[in-house]
Amino acid sequence: MTAGESVFPYCSALVPVCRSIDGGMLCVDARPGQQYGCVMNWYASEGAYAAEWCSVTHMLTDVAERLGAGEAAADNKGMLTWSADLG
């Protein structure tokens, strides 16, 4: 298997970087291949599949831009709330 390919149930080359309240995780894919370093979604029931970011740098840039545009807010513990949830 190469980086960016879906995998079930889990692969030890996926490095968790954050988790969501619904039990999912975002993981960096450290498997070899052209998509090395891409961000993958992982859920116990679904395994890992590609997210929209090709790297952690792109993911954090996207989050920073959305915070700056008011599409997200961070609480005092650093938890993000997205605009659909800001009401």
CSV table of N, CA and C in Angstrom, one decimal, residues 3-4 10-18 25-31 35-41 53-57 59:
chain,number,residue,atom,x,y,z
A,3,ALA,N,1.1,5.7,0.2
A,3,ALA,CA,0.5,6.8,0.9
A,3,ALA,C,-0.7,7.3,0.1
A,4,GLY,N,-1.8,7.6,0.9
A,4,GLY,CA,-3.0,8.2,0.3
A,4,GLY,C,-4.1,7.2,0.0
A,10,TYR,N,-6.7,-0.3,10.3
A,10,TYR,CA,-5.7,0.7,10.7
A,10,TYR,C,-4.4,0.3,10.2
A,11,CYS,N,-3.5,1.3,10.0
A,11,CYS,CA,-2.1,1.1,9.6
A,11,CYS,C,-1.2,1.8,10.5
A,12,SER,N,-0.2,1.1,11.0
A,12,SER,CA,0.8,1.7,11.9
A,12,SER,C,1.6,2.8,11.3
A,13,ALA,N,1.5,3.0,10.0
A,13,ALA,CA,2.2,4.2,9.4
A,13,ALA,C,1.4,5.4,9.4
A,14,LEU,N,0.2,5.4,10.0
A,14,LEU,CA,-0.6,6.6,10.1
A,14,LEU,C,-0.4,7.2,11.5
A,15,VAL,N,0.0,8.4,11.5
A,15,VAL,CA,0.4,9.1,12.7
A,15,VAL,C,-0.7,10.1,13.1
A,16,PRO,N,-1.4,9.8,14.2
A,16,PRO,CA,-2.6,10.7,14.6
A,16,PRO,C,-2.1,12.1,15.0
A,17,VAL,N,-2.8,13.1,14.5
A,17,VAL,CA,-2.4,14.5,14.8
A,17,VAL,C,-3.5,15.2,15.6
A,18,CYS,N,-4.8,14.8,15.4
A,18,CYS,CA,-5.9,15.4,16.1
A,18,CYS,C,-7.1,14.4,16.1
A,25,MET,N,-10.2,10.5,13.7
A,25,MET,CA,-8.9,11.1,13.9
A,25,MET,C,-8.4,11.6,12.5
A,26,LEU,N,-7.6,12.6,12.6
A,26,LEU,CA,-6.8,13.0,11.4
A,26,LEU,C,-5.4,12.5,11.6
A,27,CYS,N,-4.9,11.8,10.6
A,27,CYS,CA,-3.6,11.2,10.7
A,27,CYS,C,-2.7,11.6,9.5
A,28,VAL,N,-1.4,11.7,9.8
A,28,VAL,CA,-0.5,11.9,8.7
A,28,VAL,C,-0.1,10.5,8.2
A,29,ASP,N,-0.1,10.4,6.9
A,29,ASP,CA,0.2,9.1,6.2
A,29,ASP,C,1.7,9.1,6.0
A,30,ALA,N,2.4,8.2,6.7
A,30,ALA,CA,3.9,8.1,6.6
A,30,ALA,C,4.3,6.9,5.7
A,31,ARG,N,3.3,6.3,5.0
A,31,ARG,CA,3.7,5.2,4.0
A,31,ARG,C,4.4,5.8,2.8
A,35,GLN,N,2.1,10.6,-2.3
A,35,GLN,CA,1.3,11.3,-1.3
A,35,GLN,C,1.8,11.2,0.1
A,36,TYR,N,3.1,10.9,0.3
A,36,TYR,CA,3.7,10.8,1.6
A,36,TYR,C,3.4,12.1,2.3
A,37,GLY,N,2.9,12.0,3.6
A,37,GLY,CA,2.7,13.2,4.4
A,37,GLY,C,1.3,13.8,4.2
A,38,CYS,N,0.5,13.1,3.4
A,38,CYS,CA,-0.9,13.6,3.3
A,38,CYS,C,-1.7,13.4,4.6
A,39,VAL,N,-2.8,14.1,4.7
A,39,VAL,CA,-3.6,13.9,5.9
A,39,VAL,C,-4.8,12.9,5.5
A,40,MET,N,-5.0,11.9,6.4
A,40,MET,CA,-6.0,10.9,6.2
A,40,MET,C,-7.1,11.1,7.3
A,41,ASN,N,-8.3,10.8,7.0
A,41,ASN,CA,-9.4,10.6,8.0
A,41,ASN,C,-9.3,9.2,8.5
A,53,TRP,N,-6.5,17.5,2.5
A,53,TRP,CA,-5.2,18.2,2.6
A,53,TRP,C,-4.0,17.3,2.2
A,54,CYS,N,-3.1,17.8,1.5
A,54,CYS,CA,-1.9,17.1,1.0
A,54,CYS,C,-0.8,17.1,2.0
A,55,SER,N,-0.9,17.9,3.1
A,55,SER,CA,0.1,17.9,4.2
A,55,SER,C,-0.5,18.6,5.4
A,56,VAL,N,0.2,18.4,6.5
A,56,VAL,CA,-0.2,19.1,7.7
A,56,VAL,C,-0.1,20.6,7.5
A,57,THR,N,0.9,21.1,6.8
A,57,THR,CA,1.1,22.5,6.5
A,57,THR,C,-0.2,23.1,5.8
A,59,MET,N,-3.2,21.8,5.9
A,59,MET,CA,-4.3,21.7,6.8
A,59,MET,C,-4.3,22.9,7.8
